Amino acid sequence: MSISYAPAGKTGKWDGALDWLQMLSGASLILFMWCHMILVSSVVIGPGVMNAIAEFFESTGMVQAGGPLIFLVFLVHFVLAARKIPFRFDGQKTVWQHARMMRHGDTWLWVIQAVSAMIILIMASVHIWVVLTDLPITAAKSAARVQGGFWAVFYLFLLPLVELHVGIGFYRIAVKWGFVKDSQRKKFKRGENMLTMMFIAIGVITLLRFMFLSVN
Ligand code: HEM
């Protein structure tokens, strides 16, 4: 089910197209995040593996061009999704009342999506800026950041928020695009929760690896 809190009169052909664009940008970001987590976690196998992967992506210009491109998709995705987020207090009150009144799990998921989105927007922008303005990416530099303490805490907040957002987004896209029928929703949701937990676990293990990596 999709609930739009956009003002009346904003619906129509354009709104449908923008909805598609929102989902396509979301799907691309989900794929990016899955790849990103797997690539960063290569440090668990060995810092040399992470360095070699980073070198490949930099020597082919994929980080220099892909980084800003991902940031652009990220902004477009937020602006499109923000059409439905109520920024005024009366709108927020209405959503809150609906969610409580309806006791509908998927409406709660939407509320989590909207709140996490705003925090991720700020935190991920800072993260992307810090990483892209300090190229090349190396395991030693990443480890030094995490061992500094601030970034370890920063990632411990950003990681679950992102994985929750990605997991719920994946579920909502699957339901909206009709990959998952009503009868399969529960099973799919359970599978999706497991995937989310798995990525959080991979992220925590990666952070621990950075924490104990010798940077000399
Ligand atoms: C645009 C290009 C991006 C690049 C090149 C990049 C690169 C990196 C690197 C090198 C690390 C290792 C830690 C460090 O060096 O500080 C890292 C960690 C992380 N990044 Fe990104 N990142 C990008 C985008 C994003 C986005 C869009 C998000 C979330 C919306 C994100 C979320 C995270 C998280 C949560 C961690 C911690 C990983 C863990 O728990 O192991 N990154 N990223």
mmCIF file of N, CA and C and ligand atoms in Angstrom, residues 32-33 36-37 40 50 63 66-68 70-71 74 120 124 127-128 131-132 137-138 141-142 145-146 151 155 158-159 162 202-204 206-207 210, ligand 1:
data_model
loop_
_atom_site.group_PDB
_atom_site.id
_atom_site.type_symbol
_atom_site.label_atom_id
_atom_site.label_comp_id
_atom_site.label_asym_id
_atom_site.label_seq_id
_atom_site.Cartn_x
_atom_site.Cartn_y
_atom_site.Cartn_z
ATOM 1 N N PHE A 32 23.949 -0.288 -5.009
ATOM 2 C CA PHE A 32 25.222 0.347 -4.643
ATOM 3 C C PHE A 32 25.607 -0.019 -3.212
ATOM 4 N N MET A 33 24.644 0.078 -2.283
ATOM 5 C CA MET A 33 24.965 -0.179 -0.872
ATOM 6 C C MET A 33 25.396 -1.618 -0.650
ATOM 7 N N HIS A 36 28.889 -1.725 -1.990
ATOM 8 C CA HIS A 36 29.748 -0.926 -1.116
ATOM 9 C C HIS A 36 30.130 -1.716 0.140
ATOM 10 N N MET A 37 29.143 -2.342 0.794
ATOM 11 C CA MET A 37 29.419 -3.066 2.036
ATOM 12 C C MET A 37 30.326 -4.264 1.777
ATOM 13 N N VAL A 40 33.926 -2.839 0.993
ATOM 14 C CA VAL A 40 34.624 -2.341 2.196
ATOM 15 C C VAL A 40 35.000 -3.515 3.113
ATOM 16 N N MET A 50 41.642 -5.111 0.206
ATOM 17 C CA MET A 50 40.877 -3.851 0.128
ATOM 18 C C MET A 50 41.653 -2.812 -0.684
ATOM 19 N N VAL A 63 35.886 5.685 -9.000
ATOM 20 C CA VAL A 63 35.613 6.372 -7.728
ATOM 21 C C VAL A 63 35.425 7.862 -8.012
ATOM 22 N N GLY A 66 32.243 7.915 -10.344
ATOM 23 C CA GLY A 66 31.109 7.214 -9.727
ATOM 24 C C GLY A 66 30.696 7.807 -8.394
ATOM 25 N N GLY A 67 31.689 8.283 -7.604
ATOM 26 C CA GLY A 67 31.378 8.849 -6.287
ATOM 27 C C GLY A 67 30.395 10.015 -6.390
ATOM 28 N N PRO A 68 30.786 11.076 -7.162
ATOM 29 C CA PRO A 68 29.850 12.198 -7.314
ATOM 30 C C PRO A 68 28.522 11.785 -7.955
ATOM 31 N N ILE A 70 26.977 8.869 -7.631
ATOM 32 C CA ILE A 70 26.167 8.239 -6.573
ATOM 33 C C ILE A 70 25.564 9.316 -5.679
ATOM 34 N N PHE A 71 26.369 10.354 -5.394
ATOM 35 C CA PHE A 71 25.878 11.438 -4.550
ATOM 36 C C PHE A 71 24.695 12.142 -5.221
ATOM 37 N N PHE A 74 21.678 9.960 -5.031
ATOM 38 C CA PHE A 74 21.284 10.022 -3.630
ATOM 39 C C PHE A 74 20.431 11.285 -3.371
ATOM 40 N N ILE A 120 20.114 9.994 7.401
ATOM 41 C CA ILE A 120 21.073 9.445 6.430
ATOM 42 C C ILE A 120 21.541 10.542 5.469
ATOM 43 N N ALA A 124 25.407 10.652 5.463
ATOM 44 C CA ALA A 124 26.056 10.093 4.274
ATOM 45 C C ALA A 124 26.740 11.193 3.466
ATOM 46 N N HIS A 127 29.983 11.766 5.137
ATOM 47 C CA HIS A 127 30.856 10.604 4.889
ATOM 48 C C HIS A 127 31.442 10.630 3.471
ATOM 49 N N ILE A 128 30.572 10.862 2.475
ATOM 50 C CA ILE A 128 31.034 10.863 1.079
ATOM 51 C C ILE A 128 32.069 11.980 0.878
ATOM 52 N N VAL A 131 35.450 10.984 2.492
ATOM 53 C CA VAL A 131 36.186 9.929 1.767
ATOM 54 C C VAL A 131 36.685 10.444 0.410
ATOM 55 N N LEU A 132 35.822 11.151 -0.327
ATOM 56 C CA LEU A 132 36.193 11.567 -1.686
ATOM 57 C C LEU A 132 37.197 12.721 -1.710
ATOM 58 N N ILE A 137 41.713 5.832 -1.451
ATOM 59 C CA ILE A 137 41.166 5.035 -0.352
ATOM 60 C C ILE A 137 42.191 3.949 -0.029
ATOM 61 N N THR A 138 42.580 3.858 1.237
ATOM 62 C CA THR A 138 43.470 2.753 1.646
ATOM 63 C C THR A 138 42.945 2.195 2.972
ATOM 64 N N LYS A 141 44.231 4.219 5.949
ATOM 65 C CA LYS A 141 43.558 5.501 6.215
ATOM 66 C C LYS A 141 42.194 5.264 6.857
ATOM 67 N N SER A 142 41.465 4.259 6.326
ATOM 68 C CA SER A 142 40.146 3.947 6.888
ATOM 69 C C SER A 142 40.294 3.503 8.333
ATOM 70 N N ARG A 145 40.950 6.373 10.634
ATOM 71 C CA ARG A 145 39.714 7.117 10.916
ATOM 72 C C ARG A 145 38.924 6.412 12.009
ATOM 73 N N VAL A 146 38.683 5.108 11.816
ATOM 74 C CA VAL A 146 37.860 4.350 12.775
ATOM 75 C C VAL A 146 38.535 4.339 14.154
ATOM 76 N N TRP A 151 34.710 8.465 14.166
ATOM 77 C CA TRP A 151 34.116 7.792 13.009
ATOM 78 C C TRP A 151 33.566 6.415 13.361
ATOM 79 N N TYR A 155 29.855 5.633 12.359
ATOM 80 C CA TYR A 155 29.439 4.474 11.551
ATOM 81 C C TYR A 155 28.504 3.553 12.317
ATOM 82 N N LEU A 158 25.286 5.233 11.613
ATOM 83 C CA LEU A 158 24.909 5.253 10.192
ATOM 84 C C LEU A 158 24.611 3.840 9.660
ATOM 85 N N LEU A 159 25.430 2.864 10.082
ATOM 86 C CA LEU A 159 25.291 1.496 9.561
ATOM 87 C C LEU A 159 23.877 0.914 9.750
ATOM 88 N N VAL A 162 21.209 2.914 7.724
ATOM 89 C CA VAL A 162 21.250 2.662 6.282
ATOM 90 C C VAL A 162 20.698 1.279 5.965
ATOM 91 N N ILE A 202 27.991 -7.896 8.973
ATOM 92 C CA ILE A 202 29.184 -7.705 8.127
ATOM 93 C C ILE A 202 29.814 -6.341 8.447
ATOM 94 N N GLY A 203 28.968 -5.315 8.592
ATOM 95 C CA GLY A 203 29.461 -3.959 8.876
ATOM 96 C C GLY A 203 30.177 -3.886 10.215
ATOM 97 N N VAL A 204 29.586 -4.529 11.245
ATOM 98 C CA VAL A 204 30.193 -4.485 12.582
ATOM 99 C C VAL A 204 31.528 -5.233 12.567
ATOM 100 N N THR A 206 33.471 -5.620 10.033
ATOM 101 C CA THR A 206 34.414 -4.771 9.286
ATOM 102 C C THR A 206 34.964 -3.653 10.182
ATOM 103 N N LEU A 207 34.057 -3.029 10.958
ATOM 104 C CA LEU A 207 34.506 -1.945 11.851
ATOM 105 C C LEU A 207 35.491 -2.484 12.887
ATOM 106 N N PHE A 210 38.833 -2.874 11.256
ATOM 107 C CA PHE A 210 39.511 -1.576 11.141
ATOM 108 C C PHE A 210 40.072 -1.163 12.498
HETATM 109 C C1 HEM B 1 29.928 7.664 -2.876
HETATM 110 C C2 HEM B 1 30.863 6.898 -2.671
HETATM 111 C C3 HEM B 1 31.266 6.233 -1.362
HETATM 112 C C4 HEM B 1 32.537 5.851 -1.114
HETATM 113 C C5 HEM B 1 33.730 6.015 -2.041
HETATM 114 C C6 HEM B 1 32.553 5.231 0.213
HETATM 115 C C7 HEM B 1 33.674 4.686 0.803
HETATM 116 C C8 HEM B 1 33.736 4.145 2.069
HETATM 117 C C9 HEM B 1 34.955 3.706 2.745
HETATM 118 C C10 HEM B 1 36.350 3.747 2.151
HETATM 119 C C11 HEM B 1 34.600 3.237 3.962
HETATM 120 C C12 HEM B 1 35.539 2.661 5.045
HETATM 121 C C13 HEM B 1 35.584 3.573 6.259
HETATM 122 C C14 HEM B 1 36.330 4.877 5.995
HETATM 123 O O1 HEM B 1 37.250 4.932 5.161
HETATM 124 O O2 HEM B 1 36.015 5.876 6.678
HETATM 125 C C15 HEM B 1 33.147 3.370 4.076
HETATM 126 C C16 HEM B 1 32.400 2.977 5.155
HETATM 127 C C17 HEM B 1 31.038 3.140 5.268
HETATM 128 N N1 HEM B 1 30.204 3.771 4.373
HETATM 129 FE FE1 HEM B 1 30.751 4.505 2.577
HETATM 130 N N2 HEM B 1 31.292 5.264 0.739
HETATM 131 C C18 HEM B 1 30.460 5.860 -0.185
HETATM 132 C C19 HEM B 1 29.108 6.084 -0.039
HETATM 133 C C20 HEM B 1 28.348 5.712 1.055
HETATM 134 C C21 HEM B 1 26.928 5.936 1.199
HETATM 135 C C22 HEM B 1 26.034 6.621 0.155
HETATM 136 C C23 HEM B 1 26.579 5.428 2.411
HETATM 137 C C24 HEM B 1 25.240 5.370 3.068
HETATM 138 C C25 HEM B 1 24.159 5.939 2.655
HETATM 139 C C26 HEM B 1 27.765 4.874 3.041
HETATM 140 C C27 HEM B 1 27.800 4.262 4.280
HETATM 141 C C28 HEM B 1 28.919 3.735 4.887
HETATM 142 C C29 HEM B 1 28.922 3.037 6.157
HETATM 143 C C30 HEM B 1 27.718 2.758 7.032
HETATM 144 C C31 HEM B 1 30.249 2.663 6.402
HETATM 145 C C32 HEM B 1 30.768 1.855 7.588
HETATM 146 C C33 HEM B 1 30.956 0.453 7.049
HETATM 147 C C34 HEM B 1 31.142 -0.611 8.098
HETATM 148 O O3 HEM B 1 30.383 -0.724 9.046
HETATM 149 O O4 HEM B 1 32.048 -1.405 7.872
HETATM 150 N N3 HEM B 1 28.817 5.068 2.179
HETATM 151 N N4 HEM B 1 32.657 3.933 2.915
#
